[in-house]
XYZ file of C-alpha atoms in Angstrom:
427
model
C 25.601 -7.398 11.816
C 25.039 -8.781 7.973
C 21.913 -8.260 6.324
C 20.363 -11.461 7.824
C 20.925 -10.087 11.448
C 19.800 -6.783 10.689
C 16.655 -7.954 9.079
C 16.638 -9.806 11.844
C 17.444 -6.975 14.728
C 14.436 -5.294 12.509
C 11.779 -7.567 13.355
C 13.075 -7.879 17.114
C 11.173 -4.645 18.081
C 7.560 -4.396 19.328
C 5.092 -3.982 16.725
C 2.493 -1.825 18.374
C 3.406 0.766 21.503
C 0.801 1.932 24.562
C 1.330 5.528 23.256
C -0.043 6.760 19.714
C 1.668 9.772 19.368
C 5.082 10.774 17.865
C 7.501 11.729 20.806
C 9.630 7.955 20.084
C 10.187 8.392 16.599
C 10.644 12.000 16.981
C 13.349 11.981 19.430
C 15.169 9.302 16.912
C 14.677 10.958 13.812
C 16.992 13.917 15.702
C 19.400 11.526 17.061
C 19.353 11.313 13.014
C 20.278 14.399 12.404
C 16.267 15.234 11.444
C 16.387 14.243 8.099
C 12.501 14.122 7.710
C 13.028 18.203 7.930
C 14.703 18.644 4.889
C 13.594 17.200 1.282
C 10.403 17.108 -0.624
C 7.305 14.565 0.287
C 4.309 13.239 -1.080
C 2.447 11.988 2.052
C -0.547 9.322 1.095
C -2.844 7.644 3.491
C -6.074 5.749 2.834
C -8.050 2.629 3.764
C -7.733 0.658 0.291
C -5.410 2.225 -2.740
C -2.611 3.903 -1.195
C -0.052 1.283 -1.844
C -0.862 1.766 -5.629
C -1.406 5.188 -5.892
C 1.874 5.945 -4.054
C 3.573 3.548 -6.363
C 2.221 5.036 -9.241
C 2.978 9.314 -8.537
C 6.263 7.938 -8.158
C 6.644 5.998 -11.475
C 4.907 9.270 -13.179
C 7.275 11.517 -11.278
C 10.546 9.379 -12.167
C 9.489 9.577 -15.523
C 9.502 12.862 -15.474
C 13.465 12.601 -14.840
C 13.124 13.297 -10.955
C 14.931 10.859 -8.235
C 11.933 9.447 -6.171
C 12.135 8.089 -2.936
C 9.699 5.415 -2.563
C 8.044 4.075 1.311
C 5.348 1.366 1.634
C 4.542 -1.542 3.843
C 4.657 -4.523 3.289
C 7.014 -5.927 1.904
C 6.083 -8.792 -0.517
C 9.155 -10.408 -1.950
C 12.400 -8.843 0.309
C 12.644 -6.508 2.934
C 14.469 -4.287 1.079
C 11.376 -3.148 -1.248
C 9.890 -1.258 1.326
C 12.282 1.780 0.401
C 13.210 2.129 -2.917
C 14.776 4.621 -5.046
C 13.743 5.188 -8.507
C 12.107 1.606 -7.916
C 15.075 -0.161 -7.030
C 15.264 -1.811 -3.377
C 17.795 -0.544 -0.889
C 20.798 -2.307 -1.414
C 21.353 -4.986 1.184
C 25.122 -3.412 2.486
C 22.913 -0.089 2.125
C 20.412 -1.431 4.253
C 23.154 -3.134 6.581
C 24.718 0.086 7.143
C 21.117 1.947 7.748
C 20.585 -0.486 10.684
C 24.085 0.194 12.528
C 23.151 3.974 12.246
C 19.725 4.061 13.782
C 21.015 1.291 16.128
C 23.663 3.521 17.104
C 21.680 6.245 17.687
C 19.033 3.974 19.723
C 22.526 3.248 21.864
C 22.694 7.073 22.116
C 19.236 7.385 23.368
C 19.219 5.107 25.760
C 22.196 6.197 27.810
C 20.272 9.341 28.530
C 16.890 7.315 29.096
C 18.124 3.206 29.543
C 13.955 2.359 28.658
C 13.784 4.408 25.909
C 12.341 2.321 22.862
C 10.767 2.318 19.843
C 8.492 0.446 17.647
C 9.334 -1.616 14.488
C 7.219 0.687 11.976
C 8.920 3.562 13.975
C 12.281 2.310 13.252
C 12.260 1.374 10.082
C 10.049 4.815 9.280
C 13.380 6.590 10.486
C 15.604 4.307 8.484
C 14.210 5.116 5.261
C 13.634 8.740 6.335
C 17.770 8.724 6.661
C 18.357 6.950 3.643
C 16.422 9.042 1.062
C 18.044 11.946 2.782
C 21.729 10.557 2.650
C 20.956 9.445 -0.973
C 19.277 13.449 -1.602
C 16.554 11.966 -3.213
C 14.850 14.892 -5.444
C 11.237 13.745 -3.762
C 10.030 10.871 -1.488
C 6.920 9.449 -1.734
C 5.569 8.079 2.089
C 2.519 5.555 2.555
C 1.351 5.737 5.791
C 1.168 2.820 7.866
C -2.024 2.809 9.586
C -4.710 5.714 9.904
C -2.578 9.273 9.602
C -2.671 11.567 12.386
C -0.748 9.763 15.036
C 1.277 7.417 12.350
C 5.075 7.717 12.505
C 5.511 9.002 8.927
C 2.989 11.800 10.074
C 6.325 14.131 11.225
C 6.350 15.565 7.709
C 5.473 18.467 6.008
C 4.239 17.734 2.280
C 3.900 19.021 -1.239
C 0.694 17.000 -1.567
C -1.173 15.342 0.740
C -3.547 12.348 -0.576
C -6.325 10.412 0.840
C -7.107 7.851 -1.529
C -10.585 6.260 0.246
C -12.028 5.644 3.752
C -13.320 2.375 4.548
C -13.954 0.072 7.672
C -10.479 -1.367 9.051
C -8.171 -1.589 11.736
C -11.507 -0.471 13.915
C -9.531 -1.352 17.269
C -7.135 1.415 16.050
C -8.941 3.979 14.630
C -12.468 3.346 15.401
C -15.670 1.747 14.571
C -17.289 4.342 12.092
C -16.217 6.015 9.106
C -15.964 9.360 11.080
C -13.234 8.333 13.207
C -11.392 6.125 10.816
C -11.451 9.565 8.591
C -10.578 11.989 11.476
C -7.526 9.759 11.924
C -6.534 9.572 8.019
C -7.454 13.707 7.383
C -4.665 14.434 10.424
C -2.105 13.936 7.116
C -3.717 17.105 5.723
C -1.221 20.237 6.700
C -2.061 24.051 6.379
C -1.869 25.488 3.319
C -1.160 22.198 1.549
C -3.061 20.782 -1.409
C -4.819 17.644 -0.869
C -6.116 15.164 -3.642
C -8.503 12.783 -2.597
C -10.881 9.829 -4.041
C -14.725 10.570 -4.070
C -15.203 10.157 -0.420
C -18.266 8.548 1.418
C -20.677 11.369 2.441
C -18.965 11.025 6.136
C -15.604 10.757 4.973
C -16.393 13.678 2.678
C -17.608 16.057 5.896
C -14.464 15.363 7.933
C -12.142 16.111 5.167
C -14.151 19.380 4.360
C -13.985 20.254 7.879
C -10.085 19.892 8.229
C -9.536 21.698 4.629
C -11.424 24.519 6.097
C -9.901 24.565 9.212
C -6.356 24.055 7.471
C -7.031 26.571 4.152
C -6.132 23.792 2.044
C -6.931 23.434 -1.389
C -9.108 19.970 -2.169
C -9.143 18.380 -5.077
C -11.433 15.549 -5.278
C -12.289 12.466 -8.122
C -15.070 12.920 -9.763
C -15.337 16.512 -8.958
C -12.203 18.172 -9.991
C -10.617 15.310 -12.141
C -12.021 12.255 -13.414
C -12.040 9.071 -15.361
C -14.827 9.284 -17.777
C -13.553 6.647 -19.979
C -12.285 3.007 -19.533
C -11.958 -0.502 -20.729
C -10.087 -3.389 -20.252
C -6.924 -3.846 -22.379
C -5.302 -7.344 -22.423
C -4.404 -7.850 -18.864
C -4.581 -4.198 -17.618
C -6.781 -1.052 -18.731
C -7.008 1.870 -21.215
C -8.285 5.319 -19.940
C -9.178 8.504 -20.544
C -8.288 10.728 -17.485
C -9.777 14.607 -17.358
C -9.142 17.676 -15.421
C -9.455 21.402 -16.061
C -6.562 20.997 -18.181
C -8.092 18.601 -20.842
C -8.110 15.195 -21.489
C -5.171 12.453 -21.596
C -6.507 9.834 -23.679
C -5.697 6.090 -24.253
C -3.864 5.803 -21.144
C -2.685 2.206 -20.651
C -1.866 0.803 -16.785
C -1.324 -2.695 -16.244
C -3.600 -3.017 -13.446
C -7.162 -4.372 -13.822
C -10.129 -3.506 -11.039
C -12.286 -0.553 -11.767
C -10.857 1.250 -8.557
C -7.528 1.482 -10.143
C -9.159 3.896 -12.570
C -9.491 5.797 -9.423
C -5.768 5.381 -8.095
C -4.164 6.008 -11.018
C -6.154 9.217 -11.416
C -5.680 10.427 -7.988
C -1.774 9.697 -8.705
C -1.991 11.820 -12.009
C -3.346 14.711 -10.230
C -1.072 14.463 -7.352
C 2.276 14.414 -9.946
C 0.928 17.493 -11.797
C -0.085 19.617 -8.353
C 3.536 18.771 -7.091
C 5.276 19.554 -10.632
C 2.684 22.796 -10.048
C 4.292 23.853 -6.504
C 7.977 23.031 -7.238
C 7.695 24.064 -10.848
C 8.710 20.999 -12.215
C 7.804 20.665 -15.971
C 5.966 17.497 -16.271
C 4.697 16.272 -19.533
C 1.760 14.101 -20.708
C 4.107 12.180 -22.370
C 5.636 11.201 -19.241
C 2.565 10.725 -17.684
C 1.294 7.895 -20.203
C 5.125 6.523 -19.464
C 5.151 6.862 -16.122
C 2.073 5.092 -15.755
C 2.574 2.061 -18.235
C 5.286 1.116 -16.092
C 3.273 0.669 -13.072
C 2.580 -2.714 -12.326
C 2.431 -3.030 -8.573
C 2.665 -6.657 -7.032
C -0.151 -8.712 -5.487
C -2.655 -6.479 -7.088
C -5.055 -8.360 -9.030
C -1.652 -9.894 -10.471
C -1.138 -12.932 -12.559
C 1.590 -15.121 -11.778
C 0.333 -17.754 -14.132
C -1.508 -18.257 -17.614
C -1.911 -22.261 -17.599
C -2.832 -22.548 -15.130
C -4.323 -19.243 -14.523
C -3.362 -18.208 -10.945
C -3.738 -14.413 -9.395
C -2.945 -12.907 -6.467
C -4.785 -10.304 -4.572
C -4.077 -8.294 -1.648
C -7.916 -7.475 -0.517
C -7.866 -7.322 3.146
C -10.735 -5.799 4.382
C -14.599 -5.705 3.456
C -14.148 -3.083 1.009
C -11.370 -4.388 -0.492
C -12.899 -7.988 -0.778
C -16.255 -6.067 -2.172
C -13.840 -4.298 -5.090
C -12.589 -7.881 -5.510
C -15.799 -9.251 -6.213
C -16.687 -6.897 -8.469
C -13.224 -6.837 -10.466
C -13.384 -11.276 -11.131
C -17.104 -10.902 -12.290
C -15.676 -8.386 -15.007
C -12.987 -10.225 -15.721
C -14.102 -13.854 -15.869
C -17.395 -15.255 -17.508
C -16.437 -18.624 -16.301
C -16.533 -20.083 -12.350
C -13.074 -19.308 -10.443
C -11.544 -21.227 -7.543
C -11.252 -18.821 -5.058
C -8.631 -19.086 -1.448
C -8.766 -16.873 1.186
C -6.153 -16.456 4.005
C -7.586 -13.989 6.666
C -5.582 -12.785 9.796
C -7.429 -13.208 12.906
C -7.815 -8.835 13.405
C -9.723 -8.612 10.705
C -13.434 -8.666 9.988
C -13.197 -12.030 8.975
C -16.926 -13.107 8.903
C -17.880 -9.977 6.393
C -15.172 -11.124 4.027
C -15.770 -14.882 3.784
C -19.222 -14.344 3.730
C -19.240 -11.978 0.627
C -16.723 -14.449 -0.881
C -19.129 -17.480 -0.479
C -21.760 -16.229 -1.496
C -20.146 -14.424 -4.762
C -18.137 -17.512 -5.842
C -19.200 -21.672 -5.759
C -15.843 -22.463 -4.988
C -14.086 -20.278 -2.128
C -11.583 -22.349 0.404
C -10.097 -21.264 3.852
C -6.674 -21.615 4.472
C -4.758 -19.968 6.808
C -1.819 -17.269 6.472
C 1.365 -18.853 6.727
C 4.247 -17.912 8.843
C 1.875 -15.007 10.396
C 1.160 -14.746 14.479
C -1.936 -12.730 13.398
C -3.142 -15.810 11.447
C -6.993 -16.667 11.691
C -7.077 -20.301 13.518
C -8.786 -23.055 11.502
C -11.224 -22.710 14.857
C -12.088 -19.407 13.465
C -12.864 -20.556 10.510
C -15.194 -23.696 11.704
C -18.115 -21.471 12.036
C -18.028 -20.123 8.137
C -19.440 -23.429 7.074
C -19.914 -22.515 3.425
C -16.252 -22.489 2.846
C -14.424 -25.846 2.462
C -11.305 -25.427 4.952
C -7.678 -26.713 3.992
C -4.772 -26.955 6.095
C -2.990 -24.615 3.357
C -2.999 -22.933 0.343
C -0.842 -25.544 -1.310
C -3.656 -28.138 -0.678
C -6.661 -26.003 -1.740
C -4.543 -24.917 -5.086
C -4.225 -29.175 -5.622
C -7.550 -29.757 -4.908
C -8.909 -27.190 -7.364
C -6.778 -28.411 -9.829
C -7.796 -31.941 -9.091
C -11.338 -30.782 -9.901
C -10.847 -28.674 -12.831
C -7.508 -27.857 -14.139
C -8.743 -25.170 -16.629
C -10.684 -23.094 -13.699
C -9.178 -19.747 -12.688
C -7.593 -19.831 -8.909
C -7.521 -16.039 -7.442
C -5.796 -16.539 -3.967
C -6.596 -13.467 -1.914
C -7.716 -12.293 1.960
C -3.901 -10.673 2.979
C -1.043 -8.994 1.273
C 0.973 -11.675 3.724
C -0.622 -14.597 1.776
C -0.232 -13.243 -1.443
C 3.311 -12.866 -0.596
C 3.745 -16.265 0.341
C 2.055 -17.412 -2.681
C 4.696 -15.128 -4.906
C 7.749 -15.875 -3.084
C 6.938 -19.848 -3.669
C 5.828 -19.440 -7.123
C 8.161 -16.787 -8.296
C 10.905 -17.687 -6.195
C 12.220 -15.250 -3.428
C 15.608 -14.102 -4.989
């Protein structure tokens, strides 16, 4: 296959299986040889923040003059940047050859059990599990996919485990209350290994006490054992003050606005120096402040665009829209145009509500190119938001109305792709 068909061989598997549990990927990780057993990890989970945070321990850690494995989802320009080393994506012959492996060893499988199978995050979980081992990365930093316990990168024994936040989402998955969704993210936490975590909701915060306890972990929270007790915003990005028992690192710049990236970029300070701790890795503040200057992470409160001013914002669930919210009334004094693309799974009504009523101007498009795609049917009903056929048509009518008005363009990370690979240009 070339690196069209094996994209394309990628995508052919099922995207969700009958069974949560980790028997599938298990038996093709040692078809693999069981390269998820050898190797440091940095497992993170978390309902909004773990995509950042993971990005950022690595930057910090690379910085530091390790080779860091990198594993998120999704993707937002190419496949290939959902495993990266040292920030670069997995070549595309790399990622060619990655493919005939674990379809080879699928083959293998099968002519033992002919029905054995495996899910798409399963596969390409083992993929990158190979390829950090065959490249002998130093470290690999893993975002879970959804939840924790019963995810396929949950076969892993970590350094550091991290739980950024818990939040409402993916309910038919992991539940309807915070208790479950938080049982399901604190199965990441192992025995006898640290875990740093956000400043959880008082529910959140009982399950994870409960597992720490039951797992003799050490917990390190925000706002308890490290903090952020300084901020502002600095050009397009932030400058921080971040403080543990150690001291204080001041005049940090990241190039991320939103208050809660204070947060994630705290939680992924803390995490670096706790690993550097347990390998006894020197890691200096020096490459800290380095590490985390050079974090920009895509489709993050990003700006594609000064004139006219166009960002892009992954928010995809209540929480995330309500961090939204709060980050454009910080940012902007004046009225923004605002477009939301919702998938059909999520709590749809919540988010367009909040967005209507926050902002005058808020249009519903759907997600391109996406099965899970909110109908404009589903839409009809959340009257208060003008509906467009597409983002391309709300973006003209905006700036038919008011060419100087900020557009943020926001509801999915699969939108906010879209919008980057038109406007940017997928290379």
């Amino acid at each position: 296959m070339d690196y069209t068909e094996s994209v394309a061989y990628i995508h052919s598997f099922p995207r969700l299986a009958k069974t949560g549990d980790h028997q599938r990927i298990l038996a093709l990780l040692h078809a693999l040889g069981d390269p998820q057993k050898r190797g440091h990890y940095i497992h993170v989970t978390g309902t909004n923040g773990k995509g950042s945070a993971a990005n950022a321990i690595a930057h910090i850690l690379e910085a530091s003059g390790l080779s860091v494995g990198l594993y998120t989802s999704p993707f937002i320009m190419r496949f290939n940047e959902r495993m990266m080393i040292d920030h670069q994506p997995i070549p595309d012959a790399e990622l060619v050859k990655a493919v005939a492996v674990g379809q080879q060893a699928l083959t293998q499988l099968r002519q033992a059990t002919p029905d054995f199978g495996v899910t798409e995050f399963e596969f390409i979980t083992a993929l990158a599990f190979w390829y950090f081992d065959q490249k002998q990365v130093d470290l690999a930093v893993i975002e879970v996919g959804i939840g924790g316990d019963t995810d396929s990168t949950n076969v892993i024994t970590p350094v550091v485990s991290v739980l950024t936040e818990v939040a409402l989402d993916h309910q038919k998955l992991l539940g309807d209350t915070i208790t479950a969704i938080a049982t399901h993210k604190a199965g990441i936490i192992k025995p006898h290994v640290p875990v740093v975590t956000g400043n959880l909701v008082p529910d959140a915060d009982a399950v994870v006490a409960a597992k720490v306890a039951a797992t003799a972990s050490t917990w390190l929270r925000f706002d308890r054992d490290f903090s952020v007790p300084k901020a502002r915003l600095h050009g397009w990005g932030q400058r921080l003050t971040y403080a543990d028992k150690d001291g204080e690192l001041t005049d940090i710049d990241i190039p991320l606005v939103g208050d809660y990236q204070q947060r994630n970029m705290a939680i992924a300070i803390q995490t670096a120096k706790v690993y550097a701790s347990a390998t006894n890795w020197p890691l200096k503040s020096l490459e800290i402040r380095q590490g985390l200057a050079a974090s920009r992470w895509p489709a993050r409160l990003e700006k594609l665009s000064d004139e006219p001013l166009i960002v892009i914002d992954g928010a995809h669930n209540p929480d995330g829209i309500k961090g939204l919210i709060a980050a454009l009334h910080q940012l902007f004094k004046q009225p923004v145009t605002v477009i939301a693309g919702i998938l059909a799974d999520k709590d749809y009504h919540t988010m367009a509500d909040a967005l209507t009523k926050a902002f005058h101007t808020v249009y519903l498009v759907p997600v391109p190119g996406n099965a899970r795609a909110l109908p404009e049917a589903g839409y009809a009903a959340l009257h208060e938001g003008q509906l467009k056929d597409s983002w391309q048509e709300a973006m003209a009518a905006s700036l038919a109305d008011d060419p100087d008005q900020p557009i943020i363009l926001t509801g999915s990370l699969y939108l906010a792709a879209d919008v980057r690979q038109t406007l940017r240009r997928r290379p």
